[in-house]
XYZ file of C-alpha atoms in Angstrom:
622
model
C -102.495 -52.158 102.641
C -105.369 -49.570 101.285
C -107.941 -48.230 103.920
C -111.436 -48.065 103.536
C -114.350 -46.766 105.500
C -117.251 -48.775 105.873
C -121.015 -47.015 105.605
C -123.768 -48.188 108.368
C -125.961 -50.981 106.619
C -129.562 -50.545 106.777
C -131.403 -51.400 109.310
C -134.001 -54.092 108.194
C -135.206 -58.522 108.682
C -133.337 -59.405 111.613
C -131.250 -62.147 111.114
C -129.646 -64.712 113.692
C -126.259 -64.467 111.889
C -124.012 -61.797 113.511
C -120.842 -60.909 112.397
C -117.720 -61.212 114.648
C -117.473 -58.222 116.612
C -120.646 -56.777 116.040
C -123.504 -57.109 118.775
C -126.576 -58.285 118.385
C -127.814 -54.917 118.802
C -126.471 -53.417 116.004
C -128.320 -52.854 112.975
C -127.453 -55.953 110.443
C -128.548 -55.913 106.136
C -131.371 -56.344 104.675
C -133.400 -59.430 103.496
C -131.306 -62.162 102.263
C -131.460 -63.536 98.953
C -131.069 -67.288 97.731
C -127.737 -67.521 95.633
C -127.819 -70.140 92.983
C -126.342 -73.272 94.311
C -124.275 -74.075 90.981
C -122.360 -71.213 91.362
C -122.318 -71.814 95.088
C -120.585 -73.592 98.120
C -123.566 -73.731 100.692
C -122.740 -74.897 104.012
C -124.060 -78.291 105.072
C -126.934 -77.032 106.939
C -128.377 -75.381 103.882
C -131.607 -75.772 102.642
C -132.632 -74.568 98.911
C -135.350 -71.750 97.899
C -136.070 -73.403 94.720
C -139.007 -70.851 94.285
C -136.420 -67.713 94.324
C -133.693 -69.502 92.542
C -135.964 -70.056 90.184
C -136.894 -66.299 89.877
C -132.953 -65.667 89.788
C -132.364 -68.181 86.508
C -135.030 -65.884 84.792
C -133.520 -62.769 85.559
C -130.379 -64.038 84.168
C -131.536 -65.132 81.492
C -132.854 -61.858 80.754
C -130.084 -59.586 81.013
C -127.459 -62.074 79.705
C -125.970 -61.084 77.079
C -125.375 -63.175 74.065
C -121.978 -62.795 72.180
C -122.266 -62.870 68.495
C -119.727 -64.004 66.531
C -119.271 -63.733 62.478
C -119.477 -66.474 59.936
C -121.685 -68.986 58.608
C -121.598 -72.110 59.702
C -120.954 -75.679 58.495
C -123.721 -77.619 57.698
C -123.938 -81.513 58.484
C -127.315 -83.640 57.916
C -127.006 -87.302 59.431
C -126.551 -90.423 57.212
C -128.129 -92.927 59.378
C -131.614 -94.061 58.564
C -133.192 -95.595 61.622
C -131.401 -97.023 64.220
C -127.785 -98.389 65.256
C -125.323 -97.270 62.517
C -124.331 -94.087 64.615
C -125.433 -94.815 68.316
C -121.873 -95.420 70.100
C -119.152 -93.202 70.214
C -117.135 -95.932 68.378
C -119.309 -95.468 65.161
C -119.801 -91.933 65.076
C -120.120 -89.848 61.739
C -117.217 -87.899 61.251
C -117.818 -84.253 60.391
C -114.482 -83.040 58.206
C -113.429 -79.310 58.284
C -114.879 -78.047 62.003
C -112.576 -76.675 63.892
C -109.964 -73.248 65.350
C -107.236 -74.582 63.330
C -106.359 -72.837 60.292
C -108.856 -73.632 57.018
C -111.175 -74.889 59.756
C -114.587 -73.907 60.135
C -115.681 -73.081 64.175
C -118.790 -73.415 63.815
C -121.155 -76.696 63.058
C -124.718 -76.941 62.692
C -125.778 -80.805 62.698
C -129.320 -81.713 61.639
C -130.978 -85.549 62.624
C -133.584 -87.238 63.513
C -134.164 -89.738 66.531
C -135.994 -92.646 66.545
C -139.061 -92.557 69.452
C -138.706 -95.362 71.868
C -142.053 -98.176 70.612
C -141.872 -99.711 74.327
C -143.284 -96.951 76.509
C -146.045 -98.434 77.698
C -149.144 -96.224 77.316
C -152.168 -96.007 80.071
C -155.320 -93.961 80.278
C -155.886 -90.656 81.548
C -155.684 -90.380 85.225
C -158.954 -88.557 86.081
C -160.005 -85.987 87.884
C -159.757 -85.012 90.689
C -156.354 -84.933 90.226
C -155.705 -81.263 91.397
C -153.281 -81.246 94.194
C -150.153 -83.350 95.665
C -152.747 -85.289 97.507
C -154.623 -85.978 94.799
C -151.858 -87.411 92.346
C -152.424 -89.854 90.260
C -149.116 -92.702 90.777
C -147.731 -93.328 87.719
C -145.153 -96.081 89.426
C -142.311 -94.291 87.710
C -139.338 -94.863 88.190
C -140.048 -97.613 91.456
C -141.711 -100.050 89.367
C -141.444 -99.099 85.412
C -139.032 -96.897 83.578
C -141.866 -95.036 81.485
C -145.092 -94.069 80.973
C -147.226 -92.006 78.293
C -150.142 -90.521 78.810
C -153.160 -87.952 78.296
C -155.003 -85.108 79.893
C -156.762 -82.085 79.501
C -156.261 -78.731 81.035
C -159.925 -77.064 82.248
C -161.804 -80.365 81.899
C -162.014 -79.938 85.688
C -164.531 -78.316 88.438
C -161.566 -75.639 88.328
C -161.545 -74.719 84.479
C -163.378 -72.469 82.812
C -166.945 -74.670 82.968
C -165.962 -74.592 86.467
C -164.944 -71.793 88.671
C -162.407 -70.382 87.224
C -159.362 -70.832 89.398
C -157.474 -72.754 86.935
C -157.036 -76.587 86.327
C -153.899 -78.636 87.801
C -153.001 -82.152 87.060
C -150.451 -83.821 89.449
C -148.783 -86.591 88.638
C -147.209 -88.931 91.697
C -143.423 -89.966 90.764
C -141.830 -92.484 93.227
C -137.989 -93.259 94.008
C -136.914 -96.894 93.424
C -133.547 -98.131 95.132
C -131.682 -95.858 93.909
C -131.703 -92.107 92.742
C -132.689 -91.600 89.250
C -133.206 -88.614 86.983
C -136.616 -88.821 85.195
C -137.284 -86.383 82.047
C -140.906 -85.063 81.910
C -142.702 -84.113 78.212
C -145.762 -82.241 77.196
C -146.806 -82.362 73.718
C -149.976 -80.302 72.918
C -151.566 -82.055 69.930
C -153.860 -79.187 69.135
C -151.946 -76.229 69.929
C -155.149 -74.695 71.928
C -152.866 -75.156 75.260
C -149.416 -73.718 76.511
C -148.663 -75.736 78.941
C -146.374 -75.377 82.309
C -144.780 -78.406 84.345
C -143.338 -77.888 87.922
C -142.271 -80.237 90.263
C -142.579 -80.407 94.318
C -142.197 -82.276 96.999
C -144.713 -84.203 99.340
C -144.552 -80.831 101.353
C -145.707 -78.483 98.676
C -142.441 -76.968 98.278
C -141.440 -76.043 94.563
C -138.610 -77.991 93.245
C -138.200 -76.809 89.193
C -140.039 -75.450 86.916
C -140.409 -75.298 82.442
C -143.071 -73.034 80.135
C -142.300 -74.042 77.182
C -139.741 -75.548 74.882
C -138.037 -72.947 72.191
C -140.664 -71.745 69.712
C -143.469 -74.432 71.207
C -145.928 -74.444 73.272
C -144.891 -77.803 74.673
C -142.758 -78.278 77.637
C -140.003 -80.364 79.721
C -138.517 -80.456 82.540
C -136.003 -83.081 84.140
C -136.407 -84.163 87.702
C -133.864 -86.075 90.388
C -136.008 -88.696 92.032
C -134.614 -89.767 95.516
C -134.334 -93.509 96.461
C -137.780 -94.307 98.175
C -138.785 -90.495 97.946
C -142.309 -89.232 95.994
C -142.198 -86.346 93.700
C -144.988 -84.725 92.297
C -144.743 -82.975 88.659
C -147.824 -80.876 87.928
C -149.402 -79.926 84.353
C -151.005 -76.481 83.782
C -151.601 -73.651 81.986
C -148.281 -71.720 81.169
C -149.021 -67.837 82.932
C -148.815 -66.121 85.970
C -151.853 -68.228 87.391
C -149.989 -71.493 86.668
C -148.564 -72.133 90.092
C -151.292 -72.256 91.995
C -151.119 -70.760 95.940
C -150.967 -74.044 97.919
C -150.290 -77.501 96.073
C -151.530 -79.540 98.387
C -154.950 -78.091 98.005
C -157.579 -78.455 94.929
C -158.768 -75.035 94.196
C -156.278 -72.825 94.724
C -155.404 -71.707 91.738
C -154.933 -67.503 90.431
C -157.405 -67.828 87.037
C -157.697 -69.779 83.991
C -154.695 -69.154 81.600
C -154.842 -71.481 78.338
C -156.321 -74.526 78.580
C -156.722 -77.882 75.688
C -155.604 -81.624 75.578
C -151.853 -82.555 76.134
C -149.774 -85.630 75.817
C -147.095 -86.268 78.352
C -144.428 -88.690 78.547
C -142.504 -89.572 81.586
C -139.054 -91.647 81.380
C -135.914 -92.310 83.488
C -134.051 -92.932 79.655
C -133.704 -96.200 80.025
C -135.085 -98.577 76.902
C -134.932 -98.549 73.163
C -133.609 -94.745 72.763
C -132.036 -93.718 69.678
C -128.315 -91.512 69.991
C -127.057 -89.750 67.035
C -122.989 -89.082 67.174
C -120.803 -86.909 65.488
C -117.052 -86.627 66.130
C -115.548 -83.549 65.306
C -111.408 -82.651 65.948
C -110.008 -80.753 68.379
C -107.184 -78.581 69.871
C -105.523 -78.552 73.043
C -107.397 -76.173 74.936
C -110.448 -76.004 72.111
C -113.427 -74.572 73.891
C -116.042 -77.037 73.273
C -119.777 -75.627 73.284
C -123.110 -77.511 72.167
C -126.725 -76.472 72.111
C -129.485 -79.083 70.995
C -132.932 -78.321 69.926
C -135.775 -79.495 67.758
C -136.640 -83.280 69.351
C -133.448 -83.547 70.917
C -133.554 -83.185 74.559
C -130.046 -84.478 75.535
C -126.557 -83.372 74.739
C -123.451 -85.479 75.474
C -119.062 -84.808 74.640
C -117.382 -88.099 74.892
C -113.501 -87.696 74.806
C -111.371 -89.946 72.646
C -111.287 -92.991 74.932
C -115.090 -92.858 74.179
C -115.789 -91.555 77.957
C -118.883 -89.211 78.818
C -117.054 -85.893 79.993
C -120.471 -83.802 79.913
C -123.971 -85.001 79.762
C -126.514 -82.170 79.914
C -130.207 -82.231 79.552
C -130.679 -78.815 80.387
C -129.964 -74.846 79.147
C -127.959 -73.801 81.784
C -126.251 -70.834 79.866
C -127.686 -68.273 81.910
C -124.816 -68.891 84.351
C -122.098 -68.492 81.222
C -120.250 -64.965 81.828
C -122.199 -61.835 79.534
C -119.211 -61.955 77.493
C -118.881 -65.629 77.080
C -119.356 -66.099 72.953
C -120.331 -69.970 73.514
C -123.848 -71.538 72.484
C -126.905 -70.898 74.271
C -130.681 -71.510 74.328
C -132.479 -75.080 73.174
C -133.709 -78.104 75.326
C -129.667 -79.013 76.374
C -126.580 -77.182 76.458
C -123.122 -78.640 77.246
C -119.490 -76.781 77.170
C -115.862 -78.765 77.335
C -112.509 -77.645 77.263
C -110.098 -80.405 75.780
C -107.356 -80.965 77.373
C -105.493 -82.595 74.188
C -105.287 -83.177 70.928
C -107.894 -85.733 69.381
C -110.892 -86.491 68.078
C -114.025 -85.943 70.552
C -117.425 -86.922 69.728
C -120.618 -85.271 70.045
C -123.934 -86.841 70.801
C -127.783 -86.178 70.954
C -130.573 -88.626 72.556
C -133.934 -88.683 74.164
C -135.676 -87.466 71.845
C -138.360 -88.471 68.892
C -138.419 -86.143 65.632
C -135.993 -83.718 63.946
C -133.105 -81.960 66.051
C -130.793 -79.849 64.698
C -127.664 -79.236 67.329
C -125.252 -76.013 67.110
C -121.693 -76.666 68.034
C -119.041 -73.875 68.084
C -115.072 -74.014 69.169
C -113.337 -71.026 70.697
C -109.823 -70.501 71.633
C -109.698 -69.549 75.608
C -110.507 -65.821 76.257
C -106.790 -65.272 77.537
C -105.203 -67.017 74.507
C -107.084 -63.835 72.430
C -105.433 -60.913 74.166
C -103.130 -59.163 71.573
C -100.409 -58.768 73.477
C -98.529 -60.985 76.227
C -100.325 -60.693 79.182
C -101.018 -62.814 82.063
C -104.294 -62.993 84.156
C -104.391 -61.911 87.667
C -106.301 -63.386 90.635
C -106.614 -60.773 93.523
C -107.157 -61.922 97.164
C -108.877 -59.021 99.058
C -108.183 -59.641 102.906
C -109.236 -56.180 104.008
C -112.737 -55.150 102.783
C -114.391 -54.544 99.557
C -117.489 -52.669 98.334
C -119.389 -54.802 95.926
C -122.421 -54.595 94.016
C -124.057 -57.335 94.693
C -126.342 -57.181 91.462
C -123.594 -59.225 89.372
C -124.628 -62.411 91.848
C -128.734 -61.803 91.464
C -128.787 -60.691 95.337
C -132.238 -58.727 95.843
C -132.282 -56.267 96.681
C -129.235 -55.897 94.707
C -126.365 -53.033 95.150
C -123.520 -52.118 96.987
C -122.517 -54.249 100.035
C -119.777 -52.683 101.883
C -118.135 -56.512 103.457
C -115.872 -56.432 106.392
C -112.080 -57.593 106.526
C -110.786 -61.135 107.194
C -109.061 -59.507 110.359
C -112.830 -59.017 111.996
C -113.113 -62.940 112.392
C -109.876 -63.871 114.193
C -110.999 -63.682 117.673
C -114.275 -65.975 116.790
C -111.562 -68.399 116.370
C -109.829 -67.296 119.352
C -106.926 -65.785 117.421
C -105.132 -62.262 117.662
C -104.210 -59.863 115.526
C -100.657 -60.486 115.718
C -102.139 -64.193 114.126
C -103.564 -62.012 110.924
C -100.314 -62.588 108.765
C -100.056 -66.093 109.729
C -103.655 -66.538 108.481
C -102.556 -64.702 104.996
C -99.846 -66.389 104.631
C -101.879 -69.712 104.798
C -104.784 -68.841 102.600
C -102.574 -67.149 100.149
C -99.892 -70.382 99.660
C -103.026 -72.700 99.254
C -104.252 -71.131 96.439
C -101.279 -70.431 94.985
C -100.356 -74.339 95.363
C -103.849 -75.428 93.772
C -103.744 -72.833 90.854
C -100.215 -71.683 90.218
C -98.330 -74.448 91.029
C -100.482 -77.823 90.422
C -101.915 -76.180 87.100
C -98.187 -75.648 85.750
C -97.423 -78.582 86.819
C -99.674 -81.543 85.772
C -101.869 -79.348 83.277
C -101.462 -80.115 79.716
C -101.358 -75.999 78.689
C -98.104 -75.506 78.006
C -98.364 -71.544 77.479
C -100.137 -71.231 81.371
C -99.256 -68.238 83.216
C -101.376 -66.487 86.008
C -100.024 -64.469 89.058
C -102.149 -64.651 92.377
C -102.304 -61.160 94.043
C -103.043 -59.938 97.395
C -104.340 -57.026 99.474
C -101.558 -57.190 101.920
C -98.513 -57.093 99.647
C -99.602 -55.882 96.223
C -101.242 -52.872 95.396
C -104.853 -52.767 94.679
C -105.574 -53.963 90.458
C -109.168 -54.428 91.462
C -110.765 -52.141 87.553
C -107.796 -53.223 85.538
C -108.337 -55.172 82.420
C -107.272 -59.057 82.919
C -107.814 -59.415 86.700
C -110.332 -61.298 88.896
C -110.983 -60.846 92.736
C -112.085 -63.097 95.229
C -113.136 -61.066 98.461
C -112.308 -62.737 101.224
C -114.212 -61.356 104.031
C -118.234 -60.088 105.191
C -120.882 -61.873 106.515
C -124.703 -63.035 105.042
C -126.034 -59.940 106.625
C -123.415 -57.827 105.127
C -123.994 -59.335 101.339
C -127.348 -60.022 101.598
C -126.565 -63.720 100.193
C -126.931 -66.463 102.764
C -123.678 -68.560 101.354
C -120.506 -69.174 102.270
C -118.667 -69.073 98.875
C -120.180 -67.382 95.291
C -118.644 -67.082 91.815
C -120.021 -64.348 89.286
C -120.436 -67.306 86.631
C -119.738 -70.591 85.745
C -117.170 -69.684 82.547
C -115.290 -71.965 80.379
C -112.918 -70.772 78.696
C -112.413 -67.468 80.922
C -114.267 -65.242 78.667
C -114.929 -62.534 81.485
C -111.540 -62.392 83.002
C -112.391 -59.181 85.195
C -115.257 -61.246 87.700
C -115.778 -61.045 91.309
C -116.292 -63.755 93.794
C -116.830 -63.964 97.062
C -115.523 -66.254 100.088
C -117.532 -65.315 103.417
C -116.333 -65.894 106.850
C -119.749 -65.811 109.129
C -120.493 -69.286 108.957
C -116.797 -70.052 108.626
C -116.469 -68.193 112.766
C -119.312 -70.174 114.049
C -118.765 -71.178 117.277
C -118.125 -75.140 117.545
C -121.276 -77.548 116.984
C -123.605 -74.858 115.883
C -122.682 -75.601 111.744
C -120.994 -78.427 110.277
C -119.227 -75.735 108.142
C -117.973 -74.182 110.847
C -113.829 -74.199 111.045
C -114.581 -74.706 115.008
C -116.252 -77.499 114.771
C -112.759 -79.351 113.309
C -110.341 -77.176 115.540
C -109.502 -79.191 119.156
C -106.949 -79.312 121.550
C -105.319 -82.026 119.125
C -105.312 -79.159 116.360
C -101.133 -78.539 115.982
C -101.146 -75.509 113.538
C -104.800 -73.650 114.023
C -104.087 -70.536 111.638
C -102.422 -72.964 109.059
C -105.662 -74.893 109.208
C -107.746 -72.114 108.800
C -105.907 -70.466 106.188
C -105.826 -74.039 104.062
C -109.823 -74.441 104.390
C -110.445 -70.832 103.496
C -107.597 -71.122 100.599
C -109.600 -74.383 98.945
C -113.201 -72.475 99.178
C -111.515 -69.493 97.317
C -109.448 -71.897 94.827
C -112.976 -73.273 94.554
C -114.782 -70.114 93.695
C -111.866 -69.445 91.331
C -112.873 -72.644 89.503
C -115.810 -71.885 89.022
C -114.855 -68.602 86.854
C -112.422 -70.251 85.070
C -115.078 -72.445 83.887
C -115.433 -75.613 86.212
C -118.934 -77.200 87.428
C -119.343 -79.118 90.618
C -118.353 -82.481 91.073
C -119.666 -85.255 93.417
C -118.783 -84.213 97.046
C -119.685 -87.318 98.595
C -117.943 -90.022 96.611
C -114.146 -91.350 97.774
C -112.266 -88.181 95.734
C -112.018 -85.341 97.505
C -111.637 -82.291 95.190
C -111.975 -78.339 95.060
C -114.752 -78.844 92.734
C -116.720 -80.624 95.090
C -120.308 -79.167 95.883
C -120.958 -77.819 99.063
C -122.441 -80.564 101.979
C -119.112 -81.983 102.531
C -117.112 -79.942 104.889
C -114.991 -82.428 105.981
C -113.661 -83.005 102.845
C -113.455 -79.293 101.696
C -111.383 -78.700 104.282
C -109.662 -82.194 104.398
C -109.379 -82.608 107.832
C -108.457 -86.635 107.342
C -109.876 -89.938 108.669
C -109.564 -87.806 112.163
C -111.555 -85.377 111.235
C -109.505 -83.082 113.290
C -108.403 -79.582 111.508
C -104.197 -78.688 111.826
C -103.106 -82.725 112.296
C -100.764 -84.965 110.716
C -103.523 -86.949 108.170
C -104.738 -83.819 106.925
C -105.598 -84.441 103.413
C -104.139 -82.179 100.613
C -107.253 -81.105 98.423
C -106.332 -80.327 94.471
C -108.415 -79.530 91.281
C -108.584 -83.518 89.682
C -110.383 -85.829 87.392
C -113.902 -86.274 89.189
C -117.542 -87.191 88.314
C -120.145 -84.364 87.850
C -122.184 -83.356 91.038
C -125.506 -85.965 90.255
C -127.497 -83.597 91.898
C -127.247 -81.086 89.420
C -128.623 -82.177 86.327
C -125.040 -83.392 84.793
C -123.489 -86.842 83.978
C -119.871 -87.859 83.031
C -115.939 -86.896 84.423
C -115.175 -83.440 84.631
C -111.555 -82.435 84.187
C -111.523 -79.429 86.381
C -107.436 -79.610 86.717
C -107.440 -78.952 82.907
C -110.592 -76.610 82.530
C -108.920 -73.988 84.594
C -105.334 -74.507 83.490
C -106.117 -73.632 80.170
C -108.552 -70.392 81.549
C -104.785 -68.991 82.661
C -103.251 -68.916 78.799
C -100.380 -65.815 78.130
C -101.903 -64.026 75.474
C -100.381 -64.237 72.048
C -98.022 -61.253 70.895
């Protein structure tokens, strides 16, 4: 076991999270950033900066690098005219010649149109003074009709630039029904004079998501989750610095006039007349799937060959891709799949009105292009770790010097001499979930990967073809108030040499004071305390791993518990059983499964994350 020395962290924002064994008078890090929640496993109690996440996505997207590959690709225009001859993924048009076989063509570029839903149900501008959450006007979507359409004009206000010049907002009042629904948000700027910006917030004011503009348009779109019986409030403006204006609840309060003109917007929950173009396209065990749409298109979907949704995306979340990931970014809606067999998958576009043209691309996995024989390492770091903190969009961002797993044993009254027990745990956990279950019931028949740790293997943090997960620090320490981050979401494993990070603060909390506490599950029925510890800790990190082998969340409050599962859940995380007791007989074995997409997040349809990161472990080929 390597020793490190650890530097004093700079004094600065005093936090109320201490790490075990330091006292409160001892100086802790500085401020603490918002980690992104997809790549993320929050504890229960958390609540979302959607303002700085925000911020974070842009950065990203940024300094991401895009991964160019050679060759042109294959060109397919749509046969249908109008509606119904391709809408199903039973009657899809099949596109000959795509594929990484060999005479196969990896790239695809599909062209279409859609067919605009007639039955939206058009209403008069809402007038002004429409300027603030207050002031919304109730559109009675999606409580009482599926759709709207609509005018406006930006500056037509006492705000504009006839006014006094502080910039013109229309709200627009959105309102849950019985159930949760996703509603997608348009602008369409008739005139081009405006560039508009939508942003959505709660009654409170607080900013929930924001879109400037569609690719090459000034029009824009955004896609909100609408609670059951909850109001949110989406807000047109001028695209700019001055768009957001400095309280929402209050007319006025804007920076400055940006652009300003007539708009269009529709609002719709999808529901209705809408148009769906699919293509089905054949694939290879262990193809790496990846689709971008763009044009009028604002909706992706991958339907497997039992004609089941296995991604549904309306939204470009690429930015969270690894910088060496070669797969499709950019557009309204970007999806990514790894197939788990053989077959013919199908590829599908909707909500949309106009042309669309939708780039599809198939990759072997990352490993399965090493030239010689190798096999991917995960390393478990127990006792420390310096990381720059810049690859997770922590500001301010640099190195973090994180303190051992051995710290946090007596904040759940353990001992030293309980420190190997505690390894041993963590260690056999995620070497049941990854190297065992993944050889096991995965369909990747070339699957190798070695787990690695800090106590019995020699440090291979810097070599090509290994991954850590650091298993130790606090929120102060990182700067990240989390309990679990991945470096990227990465299908495929394109960036096999990532970092993640599994934080024990929250983890030590005494009993009662977090949900996500292991305390709170530990009592004097708990039989095996360190083998409970060391199984909830193993899952997080198993989870973390899944994410940079290329999994997304799935739904963690359905009747499956699995790794995937978002953050929110402890219970089932940790799988403490109908007892809810930590270290009993009905604890619950948690794997990587079959499991529906977290609905919070923007996805639809059955992720496969047992497959997705069985076939990120591939032995290279020779």
């Amino acid at each position: 076991m390597r020793k490190r020395l650890f530097g004093v962290l700079a004094a600065g924002v005093a936090l109320s999270l201490v790490a075990a064994g330091q006292s409160a008078a001892e100086p802790v890090a500085q401020q603490v950033s918002q980690p992104d929640p997809m790549l993320a496993f929050l504890p229960a109690e958390a609540k979302i900066d959607w303002n700085a996440v925000q911020q974070n996505r842009e950065s990203r997207k940024q300094s991401r690098t895009k991964v160019r590959t050679a060759g042109s690709p294959l060109a397919y225009s749509e046969k249908e005219t109008g509606q119904g001859a391709n809408d199903t993924p039973a009657n899809a048009e099949h596109v000959a010649g795509f594929g990484t076989g060999r005479g196969k063509n990896p790239k695809l570029k599909l062209t279409g149109d859609l067919a605009g839903d007639p039955t939206i149900p058009v209403v008069t501008p809402f007038p002004e003074m429409n300027d603030a959450v207050p002031n919304a006007g109730d559109t009675h979507v999606p409580a009482q009709g599926r759709a709207v359409r609509t005018s406006g004009t930006i500056g037509d206000g006492p705000y504009g630039s006839a006014g006094d010049g502080s910039g013109d907002h229309d709200f627009y009042k959105l309102t849950g029904g019985a159930t949760g629904q996703w509603a997608t948000v348009e602008t369409h700027t008739p005139t081009g004079g405006l560039d508009t910006l939508l942003a959505a917030f709660d009654v409170n004011g607080q900013l929930q998501g924001q879109n400037d503009n569609l690719v090459g348009t000034t029009d824009s779109r955004l896609r909100v989750f609408v609670q059951p019986g909850t109001d949110v409030y989406v807000m047109v403006a001028g695209a700019g610095p001055g768009g957001i204006p400095a309280d929402p609840l209050k007319p006025g309060t804007g920076k400055h006039v940006t652009t300003e003109g007539a708009y269009d917007l529709t609002i719709a929950t999808g529901d209705g007349q809408v148009d769906r173009d699919f293509f089905s396209v054949d694939l290879k065990a262990g193809d790496v799937l990846g689709a971008s749409a763009a044009g009028r298109a604002t909706r992706v979907m991958i339907h497997d060959p039992a004609g089941r949704e296995v991604f549904g995306s309306s939204q470009d979340v690429s930015f969270l891709y690894a910088e060496t990931s070669p797969m499709p970014a950019g557009g309204n809606a970007v999806a990514d799949f790894v197939a788990p067999k053989d077959g013919r998958y199908t590829v599908g576009v909707e909500n949309g009105d106009g042309a669309y043209d939708v780039t599809v691309e198939a990759y072997r996995p990352g490993s399965e292009l090493n030239p010689r024989p190798e096999v991917l390492s995960i390393y478990l770091d127990f006792d420390g770790a310096r990381v720059n903190t810049r690859i997770f969009g922590a500001e301010p961002a640099g190195n973090r010097d994180l303190s051992p797993l051995r710290n946090f044993l007596p904040a759940w009254g353990l001992t030293a001499a309980d420190e190997n027990a505690v390894i041993d745990s963590v260690v056999a956990t995620v070497r049941e979930n990854i190297e065992h279950d993944l050889a096991a019931k995965g369909t990747n028949k070339r699957f190798a990967v070695r787990v690695l740790n800090s106590r019995d293997h020699a440090d291979p943090w810097g070599q090509k073809n290994v991954s850590r997960v650091v298993v130790g620090g606090t929120i102060a320490e990182s700067g990240i108030s989390t309990v679990g981050i991945a470096q990227s979401i990465d299908a495929g494993n394109f960036g096999k040499e990532e970092t993640a990070l599994v934080l024990l603060d929250v983890l030590s909390k005494p009993a009662g004071q977090s949900a996500t506490s292991l305390n709170t599950y530990i009592t004097p029925a708990t039989v095996n305390k360190t083998a409970f510890i060391g199984r909830a800790i193993g899952n997080i990190t198993a989870h973390e791993a899944g994410h940079m082998s290329g999994s997304w969340h799935q739904d963690q409050f359905n009747a499956v518990n699995s790794i995937m599962d978002q953050g929110g859940n402890p219970k089932g995380m940790f799988g403490v059983g109908p007892d809810a007791i930590g270290g009993t007989a009905d604890d619950v074995d948690v794997d990587y499964q079959e499991d529906v997409l977290n609905p919070n997040e923007g996805f639809t349809g059955v992720e496969d994350s047992l497959n997705r990161t069985a076939w990120a472990y591939t032995r290279g080929n020779n």
